[in-house]
Amino acid sequence: MSATSSNWVIVSAFRNAPAHQIDRWLTQCGTLRALVTGRCRIVAVVGDCSPGDRTEALLRSGALARGIGLEIVRYDHGGPHFGSVESAQRMRQLSGVGNAMLDAVAPDDDLVLYVESDLIWEAHVPLELAGYLDGWKGPHVVAPLVFAGEYFYDVWGFRLNGERFAPFFPYHKDLGPGLTHVDSVGSCMVMYAIVAQNRLLRMSEGALVELCGKLRNSGHVIGVVPTLSVRHPA
């Protein structure tokens, strides 16, 4: 089955999201949906928003205006808000959010685009990433590079041979010019739905790095395609 004829699910998480972020995300999702001849579900996991926040209302109204069938999943971890720090509590909270995203994958989905809601991406990227998925031998999960301006963004999530990626080119000494097998990825990935449906792969305290470790321990292969990229708002 080709990427365009597969049944997709796009899943992202939101908390206190501004209107422009929601508009961009819905536009990106709608563009991918238009290119897919199979079914394309669009899921927003929403939670831990401040009183009076309008994230859910803006998602619903924006989806309605675009004719997008949006599914909203409520998940609240109930913990404090953190910035970009490696706090153990934050990692536990992120693990819960990530599990809620994986739990949104349905039995009849084929492919999953797991993507942070604030990333900027073009529809051809997940379609091309899906082309690298390769049945039983893998990869079973594949990611693009993630940049913020000229710098590599996800230096926490992306790891290879036990070492984190760096902000500066070549990002990692062992990163090849083509598909490269890695230890872990983050922020944006395409995977087989059957991988996401495996309840044994749920996270507890290590977020996506923990997930990727469980994937590899289960025999799954994780890949990065350096010629494909998405952007984080700088």
CSV table of C-alpha atoms in Angstrom, one decimal:
chain,number,residue,atom,x,y,z
A,1,MET,CA,0.0,0.0,0.0
A,2,SER,CA,1.4,3.4,-1.0
A,3,ALA,CA,1.7,6.3,1.4
A,4,THR,CA,-1.1,8.3,-0.3
A,5,SER,CA,-3.5,5.4,-0.4
A,6,SER,CA,-2.9,4.4,3.3
A,7,ASN,CA,-5.1,5.3,6.2
A,8,TRP,CA,-3.3,8.1,8.1
A,9,VAL,CA,-3.7,9.6,11.5
A,10,ILE,CA,-2.1,13.0,12.4
A,11,VAL,CA,-1.8,13.5,16.1
A,12,SER,CA,-0.5,16.5,18.0
A,13,ALA,CA,-0.8,17.9,21.6
A,14,PHE,CA,-1.9,21.4,22.6
A,15,ARG,CA,-1.8,23.5,25.7
A,16,ASN,CA,-2.6,27.3,25.8
A,17,ALA,CA,-2.0,27.5,22.0
A,18,PRO,CA,-2.2,30.9,20.3
A,19,ALA,CA,-4.5,31.3,17.3
A,20,HIS,CA,-1.8,31.5,14.7
A,21,GLN,CA,-0.3,28.2,15.9
A,22,ILE,CA,-3.7,26.5,15.6
A,23,ASP,CA,-4.4,28.1,12.2
A,24,ARG,CA,-1.1,26.9,10.9
A,25,TRP,CA,-1.5,23.4,12.2
A,26,LEU,CA,-5.0,23.0,10.8
A,27,THR,CA,-3.8,24.3,7.4
A,28,GLN,CA,-0.9,21.8,7.4
A,29,CYS,CA,-3.1,18.9,8.4
A,30,GLY,CA,-5.7,19.9,5.8
A,31,THR,CA,-3.1,20.0,3.0
A,32,LEU,CA,-1.8,16.5,3.9
A,33,ARG,CA,-5.4,15.2,4.1
A,34,ALA,CA,-6.1,16.5,0.6
A,35,LEU,CA,-3.1,14.6,-0.8
A,36,VAL,CA,-4.2,11.3,0.8
A,37,THR,CA,-6.7,9.1,-1.1
A,38,GLY,CA,-7.1,6.9,2.0
A,39,ARG,CA,-8.7,8.1,5.1
A,40,CYS,CA,-6.9,10.7,7.2
A,41,ARG,CA,-7.9,11.2,10.8
A,42,ILE,CA,-6.8,14.4,12.5
A,43,VAL,CA,-6.4,14.3,16.3
A,44,ALA,CA,-5.6,17.0,18.8
A,45,VAL,CA,-4.7,16.1,22.4
A,46,VAL,CA,-5.7,19.1,24.5
A,47,GLY,CA,-5.0,19.5,28.2
A,48,ASP,CA,-3.5,21.5,31.2
A,49,CYS,CA,-4.7,24.8,29.8
A,50,SER,CA,-5.1,27.8,31.9
A,51,PRO,CA,-8.6,29.0,33.0
A,52,GLY,CA,-10.2,30.9,30.2
A,53,ASP,CA,-7.9,29.5,27.5
A,54,ARG,CA,-9.6,29.1,24.2
A,55,THR,CA,-7.4,26.4,22.6
A,56,GLU,CA,-10.2,23.8,22.3
A,57,ALA,CA,-12.7,26.3,21.0
A,58,LEU,CA,-10.3,27.7,18.4
A,59,LEU,CA,-9.5,24.2,17.3
A,60,ARG,CA,-13.1,23.3,16.9
A,61,SER,CA,-14.1,26.5,15.1
A,62,GLY,CA,-11.0,26.4,12.8
A,63,ALA,CA,-11.6,22.8,11.8
A,64,LEU,CA,-15.3,23.5,11.1
A,65,ALA,CA,-14.4,26.5,8.9
A,66,ARG,CA,-12.0,24.3,6.9
A,67,GLY,CA,-14.4,21.3,6.7
A,68,ILE,CA,-11.9,19.2,8.7
A,69,GLY,CA,-13.2,16.4,10.8
A,70,LEU,CA,-11.2,17.0,13.9
A,71,GLU,CA,-11.1,14.6,16.9
A,72,ILE,CA,-10.2,16.1,20.2
A,73,VAL,CA,-8.9,14.0,23.1
A,74,ARG,CA,-8.7,15.5,26.6
A,75,TYR,CA,-5.7,14.7,28.7
A,76,ASP,CA,-4.5,16.6,31.8
A,77,HIS,CA,-1.4,15.5,33.6
A,78,GLY,CA,-2.2,18.1,36.3
A,79,GLY,CA,1.4,19.0,37.0
A,80,PRO,CA,3.3,22.3,36.9
A,81,HIS,CA,4.3,24.1,33.7
A,82,PHE,CA,7.9,24.0,32.7
A,83,GLY,CA,10.1,25.6,30.1
A,84,SER,CA,12.7,23.6,28.0
A,85,VAL,CA,14.3,21.9,31.0
A,86,GLU,CA,15.2,18.3,31.7
A,87,SER,CA,13.3,18.1,34.9
A,88,ALA,CA,12.3,14.5,35.9
A,89,GLN,CA,8.8,15.8,36.7
A,90,ARG,CA,8.6,17.4,33.2
A,91,MET,CA,9.7,14.2,31.6
A,92,ARG,CA,7.0,12.2,33.4
A,93,GLN,CA,4.4,14.7,32.3
A,94,LEU,CA,5.6,14.6,28.7
A,95,SER,CA,5.5,10.8,28.8
A,96,GLY,CA,1.8,11.0,29.8
A,97,VAL,CA,1.0,13.4,27.0
A,98,GLY,CA,2.9,11.2,24.5
A,99,ASN,CA,1.0,8.1,25.7
A,100,ALA,CA,-2.3,9.9,25.1
A,101,MET,CA,-1.2,10.7,21.6
A,102,LEU,CA,-0.2,7.1,20.9
A,103,ASP,CA,-3.5,5.9,22.5
A,104,ALA,CA,-5.4,7.9,19.8
A,105,VAL,CA,-4.2,5.6,17.1
A,106,ALA,CA,-7.1,3.4,15.9
A,107,PRO,CA,-7.0,-0.2,14.8
A,108,ASP,CA,-7.8,0.6,11.2
A,109,ASP,CA,-5.0,3.3,10.9
A,110,ASP,CA,-2.0,2.3,8.8
A,111,LEU,CA,0.4,5.3,9.3
A,112,VAL,CA,0.9,7.8,12.1
A,113,LEU,CA,2.3,11.3,11.8
A,114,TYR,CA,3.3,12.2,15.4
A,115,VAL,CA,4.2,15.8,15.3
A,116,GLU,CA,4.5,18.7,17.8
A,117,SER,CA,1.7,21.2,17.2
A,118,ASP,CA,4.0,24.2,16.8
A,119,LEU,CA,6.2,22.7,14.1
A,120,ILE,CA,6.2,24.1,10.6
A,121,TRP,CA,6.1,21.3,8.0
A,122,GLU,CA,5.1,20.7,4.4
A,123,ALA,CA,2.8,17.9,3.4
A,124,HIS,CA,5.3,16.2,1.1
A,125,VAL,CA,7.6,15.6,4.1
A,126,PRO,CA,5.5,12.9,5.9
A,127,LEU,CA,4.6,11.3,2.6
A,128,GLU,CA,8.3,11.0,1.7
A,129,LEU,CA,9.2,9.8,5.1
A,130,ALA,CA,6.5,7.1,4.8
A,131,GLY,CA,8.3,5.9,1.7
A,132,TYR,CA,11.3,4.9,3.8
A,133,LEU,CA,9.3,2.6,6.0
A,134,ASP,CA,10.3,-0.9,5.0
A,135,GLY,CA,8.1,-3.7,6.3
A,136,TRP,CA,9.5,-6.3,8.7
A,137,LYS,CA,13.2,-5.3,8.3
A,138,GLY,CA,12.6,-1.6,9.0
A,139,PRO,CA,12.8,1.2,9.5
A,140,HIS,CA,9.5,1.1,11.3
A,141,VAL,CA,9.8,4.7,12.6
A,142,VAL,CA,11.4,7.5,10.5
A,143,ALA,CA,12.0,11.2,11.2
A,144,PRO,CA,13.2,14.3,9.5
A,145,LEU,CA,15.7,16.7,10.9
A,146,VAL,CA,14.2,19.6,13.0
A,147,PHE,CA,15.7,23.1,12.8
A,148,ALA,CA,15.1,26.4,14.6
A,149,GLY,CA,16.5,29.0,12.2
A,150,GLU,CA,20.0,27.7,11.2
A,151,TYR,CA,20.4,25.5,14.2
A,152,PHE,CA,19.4,21.9,14.9
A,153,TYR,CA,16.5,22.1,17.3
A,154,ASP,CA,15.9,18.8,19.0
A,155,VAL,CA,19.2,18.1,20.6
A,156,TRP,CA,17.6,16.3,23.5
A,157,GLY,CA,15.5,13.8,21.5
A,158,PHE,CA,17.9,12.9,18.6
A,159,ARG,CA,20.6,10.5,19.6
A,160,LEU,CA,23.0,8.2,17.8
A,161,ASN,CA,25.5,5.7,19.2
A,162,GLY,CA,24.7,7.0,22.7
A,163,GLU,CA,25.5,10.7,21.8
A,164,ARG,CA,23.1,13.6,21.4
A,165,PHE,CA,22.9,15.6,18.2
A,166,ALA,CA,24.5,19.0,18.3
A,167,PRO,CA,23.1,22.4,17.2
A,168,PHE,CA,25.7,22.9,14.6
A,169,PHE,CA,26.5,21.1,11.3
A,170,PRO,CA,27.1,18.2,10.8
A,171,TYR,CA,24.9,17.7,13.9
A,172,HIS,CA,26.4,14.3,14.6
A,173,LYS,CA,29.7,12.8,13.4
A,174,ASP,CA,28.0,9.5,12.4
A,175,LEU,CA,25.0,11.1,10.6
A,176,GLY,CA,25.2,9.9,7.0
A,177,PRO,CA,23.9,11.7,3.9
A,178,GLY,CA,21.1,9.3,3.4
A,179,LEU,CA,18.8,7.3,5.7
A,180,THR,CA,20.6,6.7,9.0
A,181,HIS,CA,19.6,4.4,11.7
A,182,VAL,CA,19.6,6.2,15.1
A,183,ASP,CA,18.9,5.5,18.8
A,184,SER,CA,16.1,8.0,19.2
A,185,VAL,CA,14.3,10.9,17.6
A,186,GLY,CA,11.8,13.5,18.7
A,187,SER,CA,9.3,16.2,17.8
A,188,CYS,CA,8.2,14.7,14.4
A,189,MET,CA,8.1,11.2,13.2
A,190,VAL,CA,6.1,8.9,10.9
A,191,MET,CA,5.6,5.3,12.0
A,192,TYR,CA,3.5,2.2,11.3
A,193,ALA,CA,0.3,2.4,13.2
A,194,ILE,CA,0.8,-1.2,14.5
A,195,VAL,CA,3.9,0.1,16.3
A,196,ALA,CA,2.0,2.8,18.0
A,197,GLN,CA,-0.7,0.4,19.0
A,198,ASN,CA,1.6,-1.8,21.1
A,199,ARG,CA,0.7,-1.0,24.7
A,200,LEU,CA,4.0,-2.4,25.9
A,201,LEU,CA,5.8,0.6,24.3
A,202,ARG,CA,4.1,3.2,26.5
A,203,MET,CA,6.3,5.8,28.3
A,204,SER,CA,6.7,6.3,32.0
A,205,GLU,CA,9.5,8.8,32.8
A,206,GLY,CA,11.7,9.3,29.7
A,207,ALA,CA,9.3,10.7,27.1
A,208,LEU,CA,10.3,10.0,23.5
A,209,VAL,CA,13.9,8.9,24.3
A,210,GLU,CA,12.3,6.2,26.5
A,211,LEU,CA,9.8,5.3,23.7
A,212,CYS,CA,12.6,4.9,21.2
A,213,GLY,CA,14.6,2.7,23.6
A,214,LYS,CA,11.6,0.4,24.0
A,215,LEU,CA,11.1,0.4,20.3
A,216,ARG,CA,14.7,-0.8,19.7
A,217,ASN,CA,14.5,-3.3,22.5
A,218,SER,CA,11.4,-4.7,20.7
A,219,GLY,CA,13.3,-5.2,17.5
A,220,HIS,CA,12.1,-2.0,15.7
A,221,VAL,CA,14.4,0.1,13.6
A,222,ILE,CA,14.4,4.0,13.9
A,223,GLY,CA,15.7,6.1,11.0
A,224,VAL,CA,16.4,9.7,10.2
A,225,VAL,CA,16.3,11.1,6.7
A,226,PRO,CA,18.8,14.1,6.6
A,227,THR,CA,17.4,15.4,3.3
A,228,LEU,CA,14.0,16.1,4.9
A,229,SER,CA,13.4,18.7,7.5
A,230,VAL,CA,10.7,20.6,9.5
A,231,ARG,CA,11.1,23.8,11.4
A,232,HIS,CA,10.4,25.0,14.9
A,233,PRO,CA,9.5,28.7,15.1
A,234,ALA,CA,12.7,30.5,15.9
